[in-house]
Short mmCIF file of C-alpha atoms and ligand atoms in Angstrom, two decimals:
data_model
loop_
_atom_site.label_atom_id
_atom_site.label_comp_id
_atom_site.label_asym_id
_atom_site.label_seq_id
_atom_site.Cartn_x
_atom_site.Cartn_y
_atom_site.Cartn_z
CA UNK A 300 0.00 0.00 0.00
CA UNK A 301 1.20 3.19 -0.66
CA UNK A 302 0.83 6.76 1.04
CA UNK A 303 -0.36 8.58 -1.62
CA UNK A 304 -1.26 8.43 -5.47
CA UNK A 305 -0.40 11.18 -7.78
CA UNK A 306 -2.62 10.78 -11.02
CA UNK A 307 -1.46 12.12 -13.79
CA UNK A 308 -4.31 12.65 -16.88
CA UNK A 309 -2.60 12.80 -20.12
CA UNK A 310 -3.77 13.52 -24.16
CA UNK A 311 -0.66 13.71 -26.49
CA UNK A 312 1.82 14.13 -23.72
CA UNK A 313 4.91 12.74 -25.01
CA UNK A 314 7.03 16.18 -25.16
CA UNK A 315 6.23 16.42 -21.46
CA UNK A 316 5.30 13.17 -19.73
CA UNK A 317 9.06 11.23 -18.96
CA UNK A 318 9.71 15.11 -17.24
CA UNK A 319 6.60 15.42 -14.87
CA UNK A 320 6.77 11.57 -13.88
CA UNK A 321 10.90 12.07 -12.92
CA UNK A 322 10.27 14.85 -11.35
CA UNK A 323 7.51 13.41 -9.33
CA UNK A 324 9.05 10.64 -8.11
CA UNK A 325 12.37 12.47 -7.57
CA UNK A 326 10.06 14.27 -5.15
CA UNK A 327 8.85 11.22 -3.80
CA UNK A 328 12.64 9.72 -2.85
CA UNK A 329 13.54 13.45 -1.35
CA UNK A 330 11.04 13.42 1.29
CA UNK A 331 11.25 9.65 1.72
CA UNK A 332 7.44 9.32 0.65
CA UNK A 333 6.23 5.92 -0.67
CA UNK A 334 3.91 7.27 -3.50
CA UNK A 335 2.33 5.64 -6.46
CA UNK A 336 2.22 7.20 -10.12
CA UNK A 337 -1.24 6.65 -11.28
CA UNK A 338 -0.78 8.33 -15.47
CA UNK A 339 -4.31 7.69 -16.87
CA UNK A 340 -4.33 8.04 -20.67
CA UNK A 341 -7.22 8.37 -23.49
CA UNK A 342 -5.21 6.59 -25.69
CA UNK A 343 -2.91 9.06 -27.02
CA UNK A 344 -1.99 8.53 -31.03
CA UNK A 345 1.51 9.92 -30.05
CA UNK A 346 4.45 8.09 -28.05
CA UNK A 347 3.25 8.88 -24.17
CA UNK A 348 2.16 5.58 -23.51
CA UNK A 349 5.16 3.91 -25.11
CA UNK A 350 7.42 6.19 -22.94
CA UNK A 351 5.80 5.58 -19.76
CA UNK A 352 5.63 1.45 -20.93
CA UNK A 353 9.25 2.09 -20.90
CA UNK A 354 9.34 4.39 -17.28
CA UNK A 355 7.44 1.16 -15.88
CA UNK A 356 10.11 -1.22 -16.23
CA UNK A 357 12.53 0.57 -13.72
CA UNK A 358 10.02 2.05 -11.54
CA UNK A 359 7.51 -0.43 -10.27
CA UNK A 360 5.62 2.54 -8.63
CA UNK A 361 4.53 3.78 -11.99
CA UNK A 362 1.55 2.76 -13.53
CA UNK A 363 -0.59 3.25 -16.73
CA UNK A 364 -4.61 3.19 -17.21
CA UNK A 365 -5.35 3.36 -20.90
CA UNK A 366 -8.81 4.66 -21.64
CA UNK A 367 -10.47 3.53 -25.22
CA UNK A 368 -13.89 4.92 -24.38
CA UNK A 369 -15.71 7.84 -22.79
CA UNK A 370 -12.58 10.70 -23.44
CA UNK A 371 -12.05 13.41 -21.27
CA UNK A 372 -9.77 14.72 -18.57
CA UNK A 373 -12.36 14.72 -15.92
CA UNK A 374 -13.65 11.38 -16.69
CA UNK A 375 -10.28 9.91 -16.80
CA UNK A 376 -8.88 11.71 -13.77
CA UNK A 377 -12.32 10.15 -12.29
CA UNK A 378 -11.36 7.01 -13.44
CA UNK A 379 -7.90 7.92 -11.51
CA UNK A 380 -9.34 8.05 -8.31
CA UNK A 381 -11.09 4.56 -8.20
CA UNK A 382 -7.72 3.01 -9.37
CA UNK A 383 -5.76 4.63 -7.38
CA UNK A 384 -4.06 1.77 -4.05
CA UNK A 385 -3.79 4.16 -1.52
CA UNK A 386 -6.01 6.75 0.19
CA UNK A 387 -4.72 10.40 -0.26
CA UNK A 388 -5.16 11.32 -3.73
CA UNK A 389 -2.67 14.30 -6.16
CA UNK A 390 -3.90 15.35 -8.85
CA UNK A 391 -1.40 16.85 -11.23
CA UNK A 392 -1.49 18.13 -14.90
CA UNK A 393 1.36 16.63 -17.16
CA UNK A 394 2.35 19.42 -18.40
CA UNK A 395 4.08 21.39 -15.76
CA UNK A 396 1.93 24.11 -14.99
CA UNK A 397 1.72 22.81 -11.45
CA UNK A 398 4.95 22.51 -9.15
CA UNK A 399 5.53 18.74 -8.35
CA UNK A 400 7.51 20.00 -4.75
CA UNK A 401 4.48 21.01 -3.51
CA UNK A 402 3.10 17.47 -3.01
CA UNK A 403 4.75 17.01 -0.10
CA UNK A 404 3.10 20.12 0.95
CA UNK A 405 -0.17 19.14 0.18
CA UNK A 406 0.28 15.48 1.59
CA UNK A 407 1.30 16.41 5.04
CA UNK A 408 -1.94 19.30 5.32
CA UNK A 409 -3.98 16.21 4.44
CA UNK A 410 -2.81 13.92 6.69
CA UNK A 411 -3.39 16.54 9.09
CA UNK A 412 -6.52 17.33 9.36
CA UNK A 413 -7.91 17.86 5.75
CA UNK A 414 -10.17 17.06 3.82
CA UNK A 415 -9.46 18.52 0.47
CA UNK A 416 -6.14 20.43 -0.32
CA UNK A 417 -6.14 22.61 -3.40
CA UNK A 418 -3.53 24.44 -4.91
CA UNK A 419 -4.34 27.80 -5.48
CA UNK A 420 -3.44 30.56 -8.06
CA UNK A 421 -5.88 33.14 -6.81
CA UNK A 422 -4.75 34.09 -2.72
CA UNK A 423 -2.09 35.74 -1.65
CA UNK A 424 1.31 34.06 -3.16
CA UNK A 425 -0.40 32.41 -6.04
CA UNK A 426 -0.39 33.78 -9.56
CA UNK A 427 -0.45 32.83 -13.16
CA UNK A 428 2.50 33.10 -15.53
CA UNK A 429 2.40 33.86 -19.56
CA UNK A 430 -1.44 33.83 -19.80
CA UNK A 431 -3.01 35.44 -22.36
CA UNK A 432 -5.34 37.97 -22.11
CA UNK A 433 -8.36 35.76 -23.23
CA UNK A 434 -7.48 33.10 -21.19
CA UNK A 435 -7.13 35.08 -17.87
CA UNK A 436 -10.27 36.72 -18.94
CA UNK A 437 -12.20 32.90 -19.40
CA UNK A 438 -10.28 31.86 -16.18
CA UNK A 439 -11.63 34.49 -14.18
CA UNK A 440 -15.14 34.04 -15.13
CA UNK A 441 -14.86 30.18 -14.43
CA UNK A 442 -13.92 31.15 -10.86
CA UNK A 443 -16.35 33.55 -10.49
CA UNK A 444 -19.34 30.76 -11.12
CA UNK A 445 -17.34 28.30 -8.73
CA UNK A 446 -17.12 30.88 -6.41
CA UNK A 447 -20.90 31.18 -6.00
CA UNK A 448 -21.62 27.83 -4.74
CA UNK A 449 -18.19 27.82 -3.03
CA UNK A 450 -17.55 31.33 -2.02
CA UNK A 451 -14.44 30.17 0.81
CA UNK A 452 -12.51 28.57 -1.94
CA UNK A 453 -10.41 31.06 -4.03
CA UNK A 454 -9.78 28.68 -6.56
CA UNK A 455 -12.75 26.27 -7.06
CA UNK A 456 -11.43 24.96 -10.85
CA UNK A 457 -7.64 24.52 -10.20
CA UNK A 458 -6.31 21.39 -11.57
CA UNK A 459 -3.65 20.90 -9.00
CA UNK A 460 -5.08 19.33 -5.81
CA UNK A 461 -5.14 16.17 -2.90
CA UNK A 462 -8.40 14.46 -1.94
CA UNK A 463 -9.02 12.00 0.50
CA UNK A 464 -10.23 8.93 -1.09
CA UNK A 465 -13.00 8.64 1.23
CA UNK A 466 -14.52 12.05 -0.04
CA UNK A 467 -15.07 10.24 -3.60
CA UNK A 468 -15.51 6.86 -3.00
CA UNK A 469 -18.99 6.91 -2.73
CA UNK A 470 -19.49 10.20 -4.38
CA UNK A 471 -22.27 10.46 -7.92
CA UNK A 472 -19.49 12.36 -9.68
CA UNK A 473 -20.78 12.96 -13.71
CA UNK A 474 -17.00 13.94 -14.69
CA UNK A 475 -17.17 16.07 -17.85
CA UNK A 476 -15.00 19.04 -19.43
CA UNK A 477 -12.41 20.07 -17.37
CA UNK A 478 -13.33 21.07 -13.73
CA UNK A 479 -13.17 18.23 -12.22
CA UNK A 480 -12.21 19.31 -9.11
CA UNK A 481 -15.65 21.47 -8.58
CA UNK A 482 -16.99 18.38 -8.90
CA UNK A 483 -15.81 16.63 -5.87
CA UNK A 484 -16.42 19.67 -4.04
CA UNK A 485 -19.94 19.87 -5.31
CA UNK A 486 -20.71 16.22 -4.83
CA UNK A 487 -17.90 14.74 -2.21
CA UNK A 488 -18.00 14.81 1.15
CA UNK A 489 -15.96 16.79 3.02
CA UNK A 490 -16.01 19.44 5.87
CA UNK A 491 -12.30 21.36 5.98
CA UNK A 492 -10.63 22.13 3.21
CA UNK A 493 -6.95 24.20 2.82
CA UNK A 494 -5.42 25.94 -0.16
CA UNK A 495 -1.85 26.48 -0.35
CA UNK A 496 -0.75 29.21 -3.15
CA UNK A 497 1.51 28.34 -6.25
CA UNK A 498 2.79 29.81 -9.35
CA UNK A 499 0.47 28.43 -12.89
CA UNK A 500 3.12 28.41 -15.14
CA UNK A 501 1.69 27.95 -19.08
CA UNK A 502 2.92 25.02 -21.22
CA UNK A 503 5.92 25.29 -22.83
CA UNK A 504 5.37 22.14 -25.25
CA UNK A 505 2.45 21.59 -26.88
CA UNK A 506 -0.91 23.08 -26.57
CA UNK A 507 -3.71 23.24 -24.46
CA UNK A 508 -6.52 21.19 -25.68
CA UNK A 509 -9.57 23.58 -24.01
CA UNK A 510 -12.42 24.46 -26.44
CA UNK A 511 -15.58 26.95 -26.44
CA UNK A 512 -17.01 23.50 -26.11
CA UNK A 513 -15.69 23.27 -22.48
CA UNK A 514 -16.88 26.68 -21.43
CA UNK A 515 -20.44 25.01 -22.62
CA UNK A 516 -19.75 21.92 -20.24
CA UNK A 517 -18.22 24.16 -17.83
CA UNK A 518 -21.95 25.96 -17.22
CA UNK A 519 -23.79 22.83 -17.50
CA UNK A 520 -21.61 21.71 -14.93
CA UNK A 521 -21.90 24.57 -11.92
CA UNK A 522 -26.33 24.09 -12.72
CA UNK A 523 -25.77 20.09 -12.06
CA UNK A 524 -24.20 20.95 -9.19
CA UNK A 525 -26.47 23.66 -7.83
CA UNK A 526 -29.68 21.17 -8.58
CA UNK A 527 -27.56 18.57 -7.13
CA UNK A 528 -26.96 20.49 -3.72
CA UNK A 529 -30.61 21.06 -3.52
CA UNK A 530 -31.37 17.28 -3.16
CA UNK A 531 -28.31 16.34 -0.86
CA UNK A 532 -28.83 18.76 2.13
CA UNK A 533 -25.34 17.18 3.22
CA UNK A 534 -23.62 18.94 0.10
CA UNK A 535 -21.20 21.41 0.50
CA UNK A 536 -23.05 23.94 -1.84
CA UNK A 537 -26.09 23.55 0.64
CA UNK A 538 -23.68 24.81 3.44
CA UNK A 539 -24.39 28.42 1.40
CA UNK A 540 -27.60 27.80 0.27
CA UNK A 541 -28.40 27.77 4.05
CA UNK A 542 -26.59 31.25 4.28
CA UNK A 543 -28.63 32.80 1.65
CA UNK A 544 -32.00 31.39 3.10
CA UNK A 545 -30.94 32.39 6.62
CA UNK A 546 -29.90 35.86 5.60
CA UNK A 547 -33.38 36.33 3.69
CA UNK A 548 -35.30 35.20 6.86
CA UNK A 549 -33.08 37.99 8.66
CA UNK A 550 -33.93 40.42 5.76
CA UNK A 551 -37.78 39.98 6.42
CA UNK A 552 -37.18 40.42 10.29
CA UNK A 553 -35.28 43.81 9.16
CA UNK A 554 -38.56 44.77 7.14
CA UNK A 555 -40.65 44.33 10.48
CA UNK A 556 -38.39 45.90 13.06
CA UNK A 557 -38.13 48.77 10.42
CA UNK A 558 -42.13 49.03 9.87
CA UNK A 559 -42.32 49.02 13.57
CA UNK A 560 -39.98 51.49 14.87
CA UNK A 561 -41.05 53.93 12.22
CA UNK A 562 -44.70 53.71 13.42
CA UNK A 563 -43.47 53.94 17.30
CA UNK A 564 -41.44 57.24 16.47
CA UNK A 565 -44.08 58.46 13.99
CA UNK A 566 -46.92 57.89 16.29
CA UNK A 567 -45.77 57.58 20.08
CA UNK A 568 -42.65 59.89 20.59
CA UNK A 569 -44.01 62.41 18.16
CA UNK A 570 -40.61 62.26 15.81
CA UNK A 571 -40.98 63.75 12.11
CA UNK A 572 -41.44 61.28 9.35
CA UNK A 573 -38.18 61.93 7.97
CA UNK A 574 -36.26 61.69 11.32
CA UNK A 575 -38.37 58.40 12.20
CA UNK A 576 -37.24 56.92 9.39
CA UNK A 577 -33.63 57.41 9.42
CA UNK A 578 -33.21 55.96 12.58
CA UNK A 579 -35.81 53.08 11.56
CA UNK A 580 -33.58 52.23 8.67
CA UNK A 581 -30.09 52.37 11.46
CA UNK A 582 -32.01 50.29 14.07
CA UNK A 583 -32.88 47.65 11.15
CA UNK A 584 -29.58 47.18 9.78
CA UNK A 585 -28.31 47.09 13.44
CA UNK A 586 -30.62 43.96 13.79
CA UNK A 587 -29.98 42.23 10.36
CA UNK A 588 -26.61 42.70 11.58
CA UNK A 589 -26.69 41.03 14.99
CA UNK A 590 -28.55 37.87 13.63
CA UNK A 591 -26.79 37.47 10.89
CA UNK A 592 -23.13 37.59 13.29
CA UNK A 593 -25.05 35.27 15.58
CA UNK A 594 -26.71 32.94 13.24
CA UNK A 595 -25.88 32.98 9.66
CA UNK A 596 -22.83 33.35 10.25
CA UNK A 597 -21.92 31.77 13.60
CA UNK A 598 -18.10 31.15 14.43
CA UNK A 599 -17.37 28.02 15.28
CA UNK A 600 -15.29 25.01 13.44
CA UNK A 601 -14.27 26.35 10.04
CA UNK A 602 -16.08 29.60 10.03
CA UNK A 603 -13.42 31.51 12.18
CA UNK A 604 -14.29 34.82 11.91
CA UNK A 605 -10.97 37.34 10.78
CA UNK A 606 -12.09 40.34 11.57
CA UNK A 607 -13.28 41.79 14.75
CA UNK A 608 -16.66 42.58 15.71
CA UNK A 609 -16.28 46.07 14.91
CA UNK A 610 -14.93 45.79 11.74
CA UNK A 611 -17.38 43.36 10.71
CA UNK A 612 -20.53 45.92 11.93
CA UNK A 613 -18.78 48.94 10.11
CA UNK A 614 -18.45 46.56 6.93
CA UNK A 615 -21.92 45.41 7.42
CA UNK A 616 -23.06 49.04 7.72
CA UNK A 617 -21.44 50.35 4.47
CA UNK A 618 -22.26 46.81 1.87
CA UNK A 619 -25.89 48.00 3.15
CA UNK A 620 -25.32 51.33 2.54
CA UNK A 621 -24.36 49.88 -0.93
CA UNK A 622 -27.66 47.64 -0.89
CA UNK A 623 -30.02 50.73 -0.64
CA UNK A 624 -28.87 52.87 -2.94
CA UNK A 625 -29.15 49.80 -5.54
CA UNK A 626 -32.58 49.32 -4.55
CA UNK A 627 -33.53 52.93 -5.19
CA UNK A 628 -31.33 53.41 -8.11
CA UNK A 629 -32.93 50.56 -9.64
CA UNK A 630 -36.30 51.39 -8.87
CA UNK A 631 -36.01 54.36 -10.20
CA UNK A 632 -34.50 53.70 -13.61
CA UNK A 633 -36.99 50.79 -13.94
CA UNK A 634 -40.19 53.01 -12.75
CA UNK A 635 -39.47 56.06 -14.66
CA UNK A 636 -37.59 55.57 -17.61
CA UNK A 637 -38.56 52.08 -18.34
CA UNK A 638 -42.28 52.93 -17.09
CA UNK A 639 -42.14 49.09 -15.53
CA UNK A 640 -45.09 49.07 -12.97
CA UNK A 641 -43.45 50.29 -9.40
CA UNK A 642 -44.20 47.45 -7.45
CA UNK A 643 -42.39 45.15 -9.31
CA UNK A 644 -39.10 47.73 -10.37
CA UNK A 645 -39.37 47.92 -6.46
CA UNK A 646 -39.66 43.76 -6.14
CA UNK A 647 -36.41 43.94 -8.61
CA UNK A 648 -34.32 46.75 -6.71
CA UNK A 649 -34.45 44.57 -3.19
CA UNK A 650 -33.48 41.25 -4.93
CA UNK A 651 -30.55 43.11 -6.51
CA UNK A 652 -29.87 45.04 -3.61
CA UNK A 653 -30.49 41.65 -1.62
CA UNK A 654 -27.68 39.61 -3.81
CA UNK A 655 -25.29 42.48 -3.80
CA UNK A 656 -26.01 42.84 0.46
CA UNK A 657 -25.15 39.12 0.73
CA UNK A 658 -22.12 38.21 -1.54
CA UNK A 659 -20.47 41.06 -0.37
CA UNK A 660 -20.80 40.68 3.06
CA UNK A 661 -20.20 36.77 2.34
CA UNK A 662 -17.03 38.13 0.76
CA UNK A 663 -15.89 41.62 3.03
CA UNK A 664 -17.41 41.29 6.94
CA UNK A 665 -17.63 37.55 7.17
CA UNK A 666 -14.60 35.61 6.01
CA UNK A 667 -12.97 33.27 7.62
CA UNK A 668 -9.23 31.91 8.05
N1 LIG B 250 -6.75 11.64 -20.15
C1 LIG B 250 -6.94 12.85 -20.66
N2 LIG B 250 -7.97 13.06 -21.54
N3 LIG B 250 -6.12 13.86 -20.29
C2 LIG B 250 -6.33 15.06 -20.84
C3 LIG B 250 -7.35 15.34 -21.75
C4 LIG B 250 -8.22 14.27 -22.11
O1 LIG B 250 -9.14 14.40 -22.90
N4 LIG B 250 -7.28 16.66 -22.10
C5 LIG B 250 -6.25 17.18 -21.40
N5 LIG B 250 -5.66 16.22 -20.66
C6 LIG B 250 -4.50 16.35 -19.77
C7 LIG B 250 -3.32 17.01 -20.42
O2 LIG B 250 -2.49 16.06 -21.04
C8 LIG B 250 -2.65 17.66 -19.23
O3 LIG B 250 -1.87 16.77 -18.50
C9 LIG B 250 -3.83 18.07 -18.35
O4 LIG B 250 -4.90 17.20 -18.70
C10 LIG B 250 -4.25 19.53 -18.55
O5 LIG B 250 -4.55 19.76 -19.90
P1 LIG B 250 -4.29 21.17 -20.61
O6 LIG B 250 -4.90 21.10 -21.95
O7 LIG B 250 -2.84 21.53 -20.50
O8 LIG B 250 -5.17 22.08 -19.67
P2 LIG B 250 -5.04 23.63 -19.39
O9 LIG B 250 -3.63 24.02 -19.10
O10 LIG B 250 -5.76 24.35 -20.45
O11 LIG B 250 -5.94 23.73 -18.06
C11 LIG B 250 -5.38 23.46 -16.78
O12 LIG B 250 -5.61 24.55 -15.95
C12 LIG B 250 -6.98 24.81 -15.64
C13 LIG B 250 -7.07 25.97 -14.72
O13 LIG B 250 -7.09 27.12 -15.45
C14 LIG B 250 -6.02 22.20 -16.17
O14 LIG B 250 -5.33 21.91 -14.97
C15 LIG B 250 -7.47 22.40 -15.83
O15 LIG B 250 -7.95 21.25 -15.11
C16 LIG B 250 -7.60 23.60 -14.96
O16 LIG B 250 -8.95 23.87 -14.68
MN1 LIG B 251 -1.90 23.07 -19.39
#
């Protein structure tokens, strides 16, 4: 048995794959790691599998899968993890984008106490070298989506990660296109994840094999996942969906304490309507704030809080500042120079305001370590 697998998914790799599985194991024998090579192929028409035939006869921890149906990277890296003898799982690309040194790195998180270790290019130490402009561009969009259902992962479609085998084993992953890895975090299960930053450098041999066709898959994909999280309430994705639900139900409660106060001052203490309101509005975001700290929110396991309490109410304060002046904006643009029925410009402006009020705040006055 070995202590970890690295799989390594390869299409027309031959410039590049006797490099990546060296390296690799060089890596392996420096930090005296008993690891398996796991290279699953779709059959390349070039030399890769004939080169790693050859790796295989003086390295009996290398090993080849080659695929003749259902091609794909996800499908075969899929096909990776269910072949794989041992229970912490790398996944590498073959091309040296990805830093083989750090699987050390990402083994000994793992056997800590993770879950899930990804390599990141998006947080603080990560980056992306000799991208072009369009592909940045595409990249950043990707992230954005996976960022949605996992908003406390920085970068939800890396290709370089480890995985517990016991996250996927009994997992209903539909690998497809490229992202496999917002797969297993969309149908896995897991609880603490950990991203370590590292440097994306581009190809130097041969090309990248990603196609409009994959953006396609790519959105497909993140709405799977999203009806998928729906149905499996142990999900990771229905972690957030919670949040959003919870910080509705603490909108509405905002709408009554504001209704109320403004009729108290109005009507009982005399206060002008303009006056009442203002501090009507303040006490109401002073609630929404307090239940969604307590509640929505609530520290406690992975969700330790950064900031302070103050910070987080000040940061609360101004993303609702933000929030209202959507909603009017909005309602204004729609009502009078769209002449769209008020009620429902109005019905527009909070849902707007209400998704700007909660990714930000998901993003700015509640993150967490
Ligand atoms: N088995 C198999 N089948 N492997 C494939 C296939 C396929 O159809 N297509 C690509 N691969 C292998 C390549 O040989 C390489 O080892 C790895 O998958 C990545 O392929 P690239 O074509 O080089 O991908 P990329 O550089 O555009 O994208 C990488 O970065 C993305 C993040 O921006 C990959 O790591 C993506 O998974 C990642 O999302
Ligand atoms: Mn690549």
């Amino acid at each position: 048995m070995y202590d970890l697998t690295v799989i390594i998914p390869t299409f027309k790799e031959e410039a590049n794959i006797r490099n990546i599985v060296t390296e690799v194991d060089a890596v392996f024998s420096r930090n005296n790691l008993n690891g398996e090579i796991l290279v699953v192929d779709d059959n390349s028409p070039d030399r890769t599998i004939s080169i790693v035939n050859e790796i295989k006869k003086t390295k009996l921890n290398v090993n080849i899968i080659v695929r003749l149906a259902d091609h794909g990277l996800s499908q075969s890296v899929a096909e990776g993890f269910v072949q794989a003898s041992s229970d912490i799982l790398v996944v590498i690309d073959a091309d040296l984008s990805h830093p083989p040194s750090l699987i050390p790195t990402m083994y000994r998180e793992i056997m800590g106490e993770y879950d899930i270790v990804i390599g990141s290019r998006y947080m603080d130490g990560g980056g992306i070298k000799k991208w072009p402009l369009k592909r940045r561009v595409i990249s950043l969009g990707a992230t954005f989506l996976g960022r949605l259902l996992f908003p406390d992962v920085s970068d939800p479609v890396s290709g370089f990660f480890a995985v517990r085998k016991s996250v996927v084993a009994n997992a209903q992953l539909k690998p497809r296109g490229y992202k496999i890895l917002l797969e297993v975090l969309g149908k896995g299960t897991w609880e603490k994840d950990k991203e370590i930053p590292f440097e994306f450098v581009d190809r130097e041999i041969g090309s990248s094999k990603l196609k409009l066709k994959t953006i396609v898959e790519y959105a497909q994909q993140v709405i799977d996942i999203t009806l998928f999280s729906f149905l499996h309430h142990e999900s990771a994705a229905w972690r957030e969906w919670k949040r959003v639900f919870k910080f509705g139900l603490v909108g509405i409660s905002g709408i009554v304490v504001n209704q109320g106060i403004l009729i108290f001052l109005k009507e009982f203490a005399g206060f002008p309507l303009p006056v009442a309101s203002l501090f009507a509005i303040e006490i109401a975001i002073l609630n929404n704030f307090l239940w969604n700290d307590l509640w929505t929110f609530k520290s406690g396991g992975q969700q330790q809080k950064i900031s302070s309490w103050w910070h987080r109410l000040i940061s609360f304060q101004i993303v609702s500042a933000g929030g209202a002046v959507i909603n009017f904006a909005i309602l204004n643009v729609l009502a009078y120079m769209m002449g769209i029925d008020y009620r429902i410009a109005n019905i527009i402006g909070i849902l707007v305001g209400f998704a700007w009020n909660f990714l930000l705040n998901r993003r700015m006055t509640w993150i967490r370590k």
